[in-house]
Amino acid sequence: QSTLTVFGLMDLSVNSVKNGSTTTKSMDTAGLNTSRIGFRGTEDLGGGLLAGFWLEAGVSGDTGGAGGGTGYNSSNASTTGFFNRRSTLSLSGGFGEVRLGRDYTVNFNVSGKFDAFGANGFGNGANLYANKSPFDKSSTATTMGAASALRVNNAVSYFLPKDLGGFYGQVQVGAPEGVAGNGYKGGLFGYAAGPVDVAFSYSQIDVFTSDKLKTTNLGGSYNFGVAKVYALYNQSKYGALKYTTYELSTSVPLGQGEFRASYGKGNAEGGTAAFNNSDATLWGLEYLYNLSKRTAVYAQTGSLKNKGASAMSVGGLGDATGAKSTGYGVGVRHMF
Amino acid sequence: QSTLTVFGLMDLSVNSVKNGSTTTKSMDTAGLNTSRIGFRGTEDLGGGLLAGFWLEAGVSGDTGGAGGGTGYNSSNASTTGFFNRRSTLSLSGGFGEVRLGRDYTVNFNVSGKFDAFGANGFGNGANLYANKSPFDKSSTATTMGAASALRVNNAVSYFLPKDLGGFYGQVQVGAPEGVAGNGYKGGLFGYAAGPVDVAFSYSQIDVFTSDKLKTTNLGGSYNFGVAKVYALYNQSKYGALKYTTYELSTSVPLGQGEFRASYGKGNAEGGTAAFNNSDATLWGLEYLYNLSKRTAVYAQTGSLKNKGASAMSVGGLGDATGAKSTGYGVGVRHMF
Amino acid sequence: QSTLTVFGLMDLSVNSVKNGSTTTKSMDTAGLNTSRIGFRGTEDLGGGLLAGFWLEAGVSGDTGGAGGGTGYNSSNASTTGFFNRRSTLSLSGGFGEVRLGRDYTVNFNVSGKFDAFGANGFGNGANLYANKSPFDKSSTATTMGAASALRVNNAVSYFLPKDLGGFYGQVQVGAPEGVAGNGYKGGLFGYAAGPVDVAFSYSQIDVFTSDKLKTTNLGGSYNFGVAKVYALYNQSKYGALKYTTYELSTSVPLGQGEFRASYGKGNAEGGTAAFNNSDATLWGLEYLYNLSKRTAVYAQTGSLKNKGASAMSVGGLGDATGAKSTGYGVGVRHMF
């Protein structure tokens, strides 16, 4: 008897994005949440011990794409696998959980949690450290993806037990297997009780040079009832180079709907004048209406302003070096 | 509680195809129907409103392949996605249906429906505008795939409500996202009542030049009881170039079995003498026997005669420039 | 009503492999069994006739990879398909079974069965004819993968009925479809009764030259109760070139656990002095403990010693030309 569950999510939106002076109309597949399909299950081994697996592929609902090659950024190469979102095997019990495989980094476990947009859409703070950030993994070895370290391969994680009076934590090690930039070590520690949640994470990525890429994330949220407020700080360092982002965001429940807003900025330091000048600011607004627990319609807008050589955008199609990128979109999200 | 269904179809046949003087024995995976696997589901949102998703990948049962790269032809690039057959999210109700994502074009919704073979096998009319047609998308920008426009990415479709006294219709727009040949606009209108079904579709594909690729499809069927008869007309135009196909086909129920036959021709006009001479004719015969509602065995044959520079074939392995391509096959099809 | 089953297996281990003087720490995904996910089902057609399909993809649990490109070796190209492990459609009944599609070769049906490690892990006999064997398919046309012929595309197999007093057998033909090395013909015959199981298989692979690649496998096992003992002989021949492997292995049940051991050697003959000197020896040890029927933890070690130009290894990361390759690992395997 199998406890296997097939699950997923489809999110499709119609967008207009203006990067500098170029406007592109497009369909996107991750406005509210990233589209996905997956298989997961657990087995009760007795004595409080559980085995569990999780295989999850990203889906590009607009084109039928699935799995790697959809542009996920990862501290640990291999974005080409089919189950690019998660591929793990766990043993858990009173001692906590040991989890093996490909999974979110401790960095993203903080930076994604303390963004009201959950790292999706025009206004989400991750746009400030997306593909074209100075610390992007896809650029050169000395500027490898740090704040943007979403996932890690070949990882062993240990999670603290659930019941520690609100405290939670994780340590995570990813085997380099002889590839520069794939050696990952990180930890996360947090506290959640009542309306409060705060967490801190730190990681080092081995780039096989004298220095390592070091990333710090610090976030907190407070639920006032009428609104939940989030604050997030991320910093990546490589030698003297530093890239720091700050974000404030909020979600406001309105009957069956919800309103969300964000403001963030990114600051580059410690490099050439051009590098130091490549700062950026971001704001975003979103309204979603729940047709059911599983299905919602939404409208959103967001704008990112690049300074100097900064070349980021709020949408996936091209960038806006030194200019503004603004997006408008409406969409549907359905969970299954 | 999920309404998710895992579904699919496996079709494997053993074939012998003679292109010109070369005979190749092969196994194929789409003799009666194209092999596939998919995930779909619906959610009742109340008030007559339904949400539904559909993710479907083609399968090459002979080699274990799945998804893109199996040679699907599309008016809208990206044939490399995993869910290459369909990837859609719908909201439907009394107003009709709004469907977003990758889906069949309105062109194929007519040309596939009014072919007794359902666009599969040696004798199906689509062989007359397959990969090597003068209007094939995979060749040059001025001869992009028109009659063969099977699917479209980034599409928004609106379907008329079901209950309009037999009338049905669809309009469909696909966002170009800055890629020549990906901008798609089309419409379909039809009438089905009792034994009669007739439909018309028209589309324009934006190739970013002064002219557009224009495709017209007109089809009808009449069920006489002892036999159902189909007629189909497809025309693609690009500037002065025209490629037109005509097909007559029939299916005859015989107890648990069914007999099918087709005859078609393709006519090129408006270009060089060589282009105008690249015509072709096609005939096909098929017998299938249903072992159950889900499982059938079948035998089929078909032959395509190329004139001049026409280089098409009835099977997937190579072509027969200016010569005859004839196939024989027996197979099994199982739906799950 | 569908009889479809979603099934699979996740196996993740943490390993240290020393090839020559280089030690690499890694995570692997096939220590005890190869990770996979699949879809299968059967339909009762009445009169004892069954239809059945099977689609199965390999999974790289450590990186989220799935399907082809994970390095499966096959006598019949196309290792790039998603359902790279198996993709078949069957009709079976009193007459036996006819199976179409991509499947294990008759060679592997013997060589995998009579190895106590089931062709997985550091100590499994298949390491002696893995990717870098002199008869590896991935090298040159004259040294194509023989003993290592795991799977075949475009295949038609006939299996003898189940109830023949212990005798079993299979014949298998794979269509070349015009590609050298893809034409496969093989047969298997065996006898299993009580504690005894013995089987023989033979195949010819068409490399479109004057000679064919010929592979012979002979295996047997005897279950003494306190231990099951396996013996296996594989030989590949191409013209005068010969590569032969011998393996003895055993599994010893110990309560909820099991102990396994193997010893094998590979011998090259009939070629240049360098070729003839490229021999190798292998041993392996493994202990597994079943937490349940579906979930086990295990520890294993194994070592392969290359002579001369032999360049094989016990792990997947690099080889050890003329040197020793030794691995240590601990892991978890969960079936679903």
mmCIF file of C-alpha atoms in Angstrom, chain A residues 109-252:
data_model
loop_
_atom_site.group_PDB
_atom_site.id
_atom_site.type_symbol
_atom_site.label_atom_id
_atom_site.label_comp_id
_atom_site.label_asym_id
_atom_site.label_seq_id
_atom_site.Cartn_x
_atom_site.Cartn_y
_atom_site.Cartn_z
ATOM 1 C CA ASN A 109 14.666 29.014 3.491
ATOM 2 C CA VAL A 110 15.073 32.459 5.083
ATOM 3 C CA SER A 111 14.961 34.815 2.076
ATOM 4 C CA GLY A 112 11.878 33.193 0.574
ATOM 5 C CA LYS A 113 9.978 33.038 3.876
ATOM 6 C CA PHE A 114 10.310 36.690 4.843
ATOM 7 C CA ASP A 115 9.126 38.130 1.511
ATOM 8 C CA ALA A 116 5.353 38.742 1.373
ATOM 9 C CA PHE A 117 5.426 37.635 -2.288
ATOM 10 C CA GLY A 118 7.189 34.346 -1.492
ATOM 11 C CA ALA A 119 9.887 35.131 -4.081
ATOM 12 C CA ASN A 120 7.444 35.219 -7.032
ATOM 13 C CA GLY A 121 6.106 38.009 -9.203
ATOM 14 C CA PHE A 122 7.132 41.503 -10.259
ATOM 15 C CA GLY A 123 7.460 42.896 -6.756
ATOM 16 C CA ASN A 124 9.315 40.052 -5.021
ATOM 17 C CA GLY A 125 12.615 40.897 -3.408
ATOM 18 C CA ALA A 126 14.533 38.137 -5.199
ATOM 19 C CA ASN A 127 14.355 40.279 -8.353
ATOM 20 C CA LEU A 128 17.088 42.342 -6.690
ATOM 21 C CA TYR A 129 19.490 39.404 -6.813
ATOM 22 C CA ALA A 130 18.231 37.544 -9.864
ATOM 23 C CA ASN A 131 20.153 36.230 -12.849
ATOM 24 C CA LYS A 132 21.919 39.492 -13.625
ATOM 25 C CA SER A 133 23.016 40.429 -10.146
ATOM 26 C CA PRO A 134 26.732 41.149 -9.752
ATOM 27 C CA PHE A 135 26.849 37.994 -7.661
ATOM 28 C CA ASP A 136 25.124 35.842 -10.199
ATOM 29 C CA LYS A 137 26.415 32.300 -10.444
ATOM 30 C CA SER A 138 26.047 32.268 -14.214
ATOM 31 C CA SER A 139 28.582 35.068 -14.669
ATOM 32 C CA THR A 140 32.204 34.618 -13.655
ATOM 33 C CA ALA A 141 33.862 32.474 -11.037
ATOM 34 C CA THR A 142 34.632 35.471 -8.874
ATOM 35 C CA THR A 143 31.017 36.632 -8.804
ATOM 36 C CA MET A 144 29.169 33.429 -8.093
ATOM 37 C CA GLY A 145 25.511 33.374 -7.094
ATOM 38 C CA ALA A 146 25.180 34.013 -3.437
ATOM 39 C CA ALA A 147 22.056 35.712 -2.227
ATOM 40 C CA SER A 148 20.519 33.954 -5.194
ATOM 41 C CA ALA A 149 21.593 30.523 -3.992
ATOM 42 C CA LEU A 150 18.215 28.817 -4.286
ATOM 43 C CA ARG A 151 19.024 25.155 -4.229
ATOM 44 C CA VAL A 152 21.887 22.781 -3.560
ATOM 45 C CA ASN A 153 22.696 19.333 -4.980
ATOM 46 C CA ASN A 154 24.214 16.322 -3.188
ATOM 47 C CA ALA A 155 23.169 17.785 0.119
ATOM 48 C CA VAL A 156 22.895 16.290 3.596
ATOM 49 C CA SER A 157 20.685 18.314 5.933
ATOM 50 C CA TYR A 158 19.865 17.881 9.580
ATOM 51 C CA PHE A 159 16.745 19.626 10.952
ATOM 52 C CA LEU A 160 16.147 20.126 14.669
ATOM 53 C CA PRO A 161 13.069 18.373 16.144
ATOM 54 C CA LYS A 162 9.755 20.231 15.772
ATOM 55 C CA ASP A 163 9.014 20.682 19.436
ATOM 56 C CA LEU A 164 11.680 22.954 20.888
ATOM 57 C CA GLY A 165 9.485 25.701 22.303
ATOM 58 C CA GLY A 166 9.448 27.661 19.047
ATOM 59 C CA PHE A 167 13.112 27.291 18.142
ATOM 60 C CA TYR A 168 13.969 25.708 14.796
ATOM 61 C CA GLY A 169 17.168 25.089 12.899
ATOM 62 C CA GLN A 170 18.977 23.300 10.079
ATOM 63 C CA VAL A 171 22.530 22.546 9.052
ATOM 64 C CA GLN A 172 23.287 21.670 5.419
ATOM 65 C CA VAL A 173 26.348 20.379 3.592
ATOM 66 C CA GLY A 174 26.540 19.832 -0.195
ATOM 67 C CA ALA A 175 29.296 17.658 -1.631
ATOM 68 C CA PRO A 176 31.387 19.476 -4.272
ATOM 69 C CA GLU A 177 32.150 16.244 -6.189
ATOM 70 C CA GLY A 178 35.176 17.988 -7.657
ATOM 71 C CA VAL A 179 33.274 20.947 -9.155
ATOM 72 C CA ALA A 180 34.120 24.550 -8.141
ATOM 73 C CA GLY A 181 31.128 26.315 -6.647
ATOM 74 C CA ASN A 182 29.359 23.081 -5.706
ATOM 75 C CA GLY A 183 30.790 22.753 -2.232
ATOM 76 C CA TYR A 184 28.157 24.221 0.094
ATOM 77 C CA LYS A 185 28.038 24.587 3.902
ATOM 78 C CA GLY A 186 25.276 26.449 5.670
ATOM 79 C CA GLY A 187 23.175 26.769 8.777
ATOM 80 C CA LEU A 188 19.868 28.314 9.811
ATOM 81 C CA PHE A 189 18.430 29.158 13.200
ATOM 82 C CA GLY A 190 15.066 30.682 14.003
ATOM 83 C CA TYR A 191 12.301 31.256 16.507
ATOM 84 C CA ALA A 192 8.563 31.285 15.820
ATOM 85 C CA ALA A 193 5.851 31.759 18.435
ATOM 86 C CA GLY A 194 2.437 33.385 18.173
ATOM 87 C CA PRO A 195 2.651 36.380 15.835
ATOM 88 C CA VAL A 196 6.476 36.416 15.780
ATOM 89 C CA ASP A 197 8.899 34.625 13.425
ATOM 90 C CA VAL A 198 12.592 35.496 13.099
ATOM 91 C CA ALA A 199 15.414 33.549 11.436
ATOM 92 C CA PHE A 200 19.044 33.832 10.451
ATOM 93 C CA SER A 201 21.047 31.800 7.924
ATOM 94 C CA TYR A 202 24.653 31.783 6.801
ATOM 95 C CA SER A 203 26.484 29.796 4.113
ATOM 96 C CA GLN A 204 29.868 29.438 2.489
ATOM 97 C CA ILE A 205 30.265 28.295 -1.099
ATOM 98 C CA ASP A 206 33.605 26.839 -2.064
ATOM 99 C CA VAL A 207 34.837 28.418 -5.307
ATOM 100 C CA PHE A 208 38.215 26.647 -5.138
ATOM 101 C CA THR A 209 40.166 29.869 -4.727
ATOM 102 C CA SER A 210 41.737 31.484 -1.694
ATOM 103 C CA ASP A 211 38.388 32.998 -0.767
ATOM 104 C CA LYS A 212 34.877 31.651 -0.338
ATOM 105 C CA LEU A 213 31.545 33.177 -1.234
ATOM 106 C CA LYS A 214 29.771 34.025 2.027
ATOM 107 C CA THR A 215 26.057 34.731 2.290
ATOM 108 C CA THR A 216 24.083 35.999 5.258
ATOM 109 C CA ASN A 217 20.279 36.214 5.508
ATOM 110 C CA LEU A 218 18.288 37.696 8.336
ATOM 111 C CA GLY A 219 14.508 37.971 8.324
ATOM 112 C CA GLY A 220 11.546 38.521 10.561
ATOM 113 C CA SER A 221 7.769 38.818 10.380
ATOM 114 C CA TYR A 222 5.061 39.976 12.748
ATOM 115 C CA ASN A 223 1.382 39.254 12.275
ATOM 116 C CA PHE A 224 -0.673 42.238 13.491
ATOM 117 C CA GLY A 225 -3.907 40.567 12.379
ATOM 118 C CA VAL A 226 -4.968 43.373 10.060
ATOM 119 C CA ALA A 227 -1.623 42.956 8.307
ATOM 120 C CA LYS A 228 1.486 40.792 8.401
ATOM 121 C CA VAL A 229 4.742 42.717 8.061
ATOM 122 C CA TYR A 230 8.035 41.225 6.792
ATOM 123 C CA ALA A 231 11.608 42.532 6.966
ATOM 124 C CA LEU A 232 14.542 40.897 5.151
ATOM 125 C CA TYR A 233 18.270 41.541 4.925
ATOM 126 C CA ASN A 234 20.594 39.541 2.581
ATOM 127 C CA GLN A 235 24.303 40.007 2.092
ATOM 128 C CA SER A 236 26.783 38.237 -0.210
ATOM 129 C CA LYS A 237 30.518 38.720 0.157
ATOM 130 C CA TYR A 238 33.381 37.582 -1.997
ATOM 131 C CA GLY A 239 36.713 38.980 -0.878
ATOM 132 C CA ALA A 240 36.225 42.730 -0.714
ATOM 133 C CA LEU A 241 33.109 42.672 -2.932
ATOM 134 C CA LYS A 242 29.773 42.987 -1.162
ATOM 135 C CA TYR A 243 26.175 43.017 -2.392
ATOM 136 C CA THR A 244 23.452 43.738 0.139
ATOM 137 C CA THR A 245 19.670 43.805 -0.272
ATOM 138 C CA TYR A 246 17.019 45.124 2.116
ATOM 139 C CA GLU A 247 13.283 44.510 1.794
ATOM 140 C CA LEU A 248 10.139 45.494 3.646
ATOM 141 C CA SER A 249 6.889 43.859 2.588
ATOM 142 C CA THR A 250 3.374 43.278 3.864
ATOM 143 C CA SER A 251 0.270 41.200 3.224
ATOM 144 C CA VAL A 252 -3.182 42.449 4.178
#
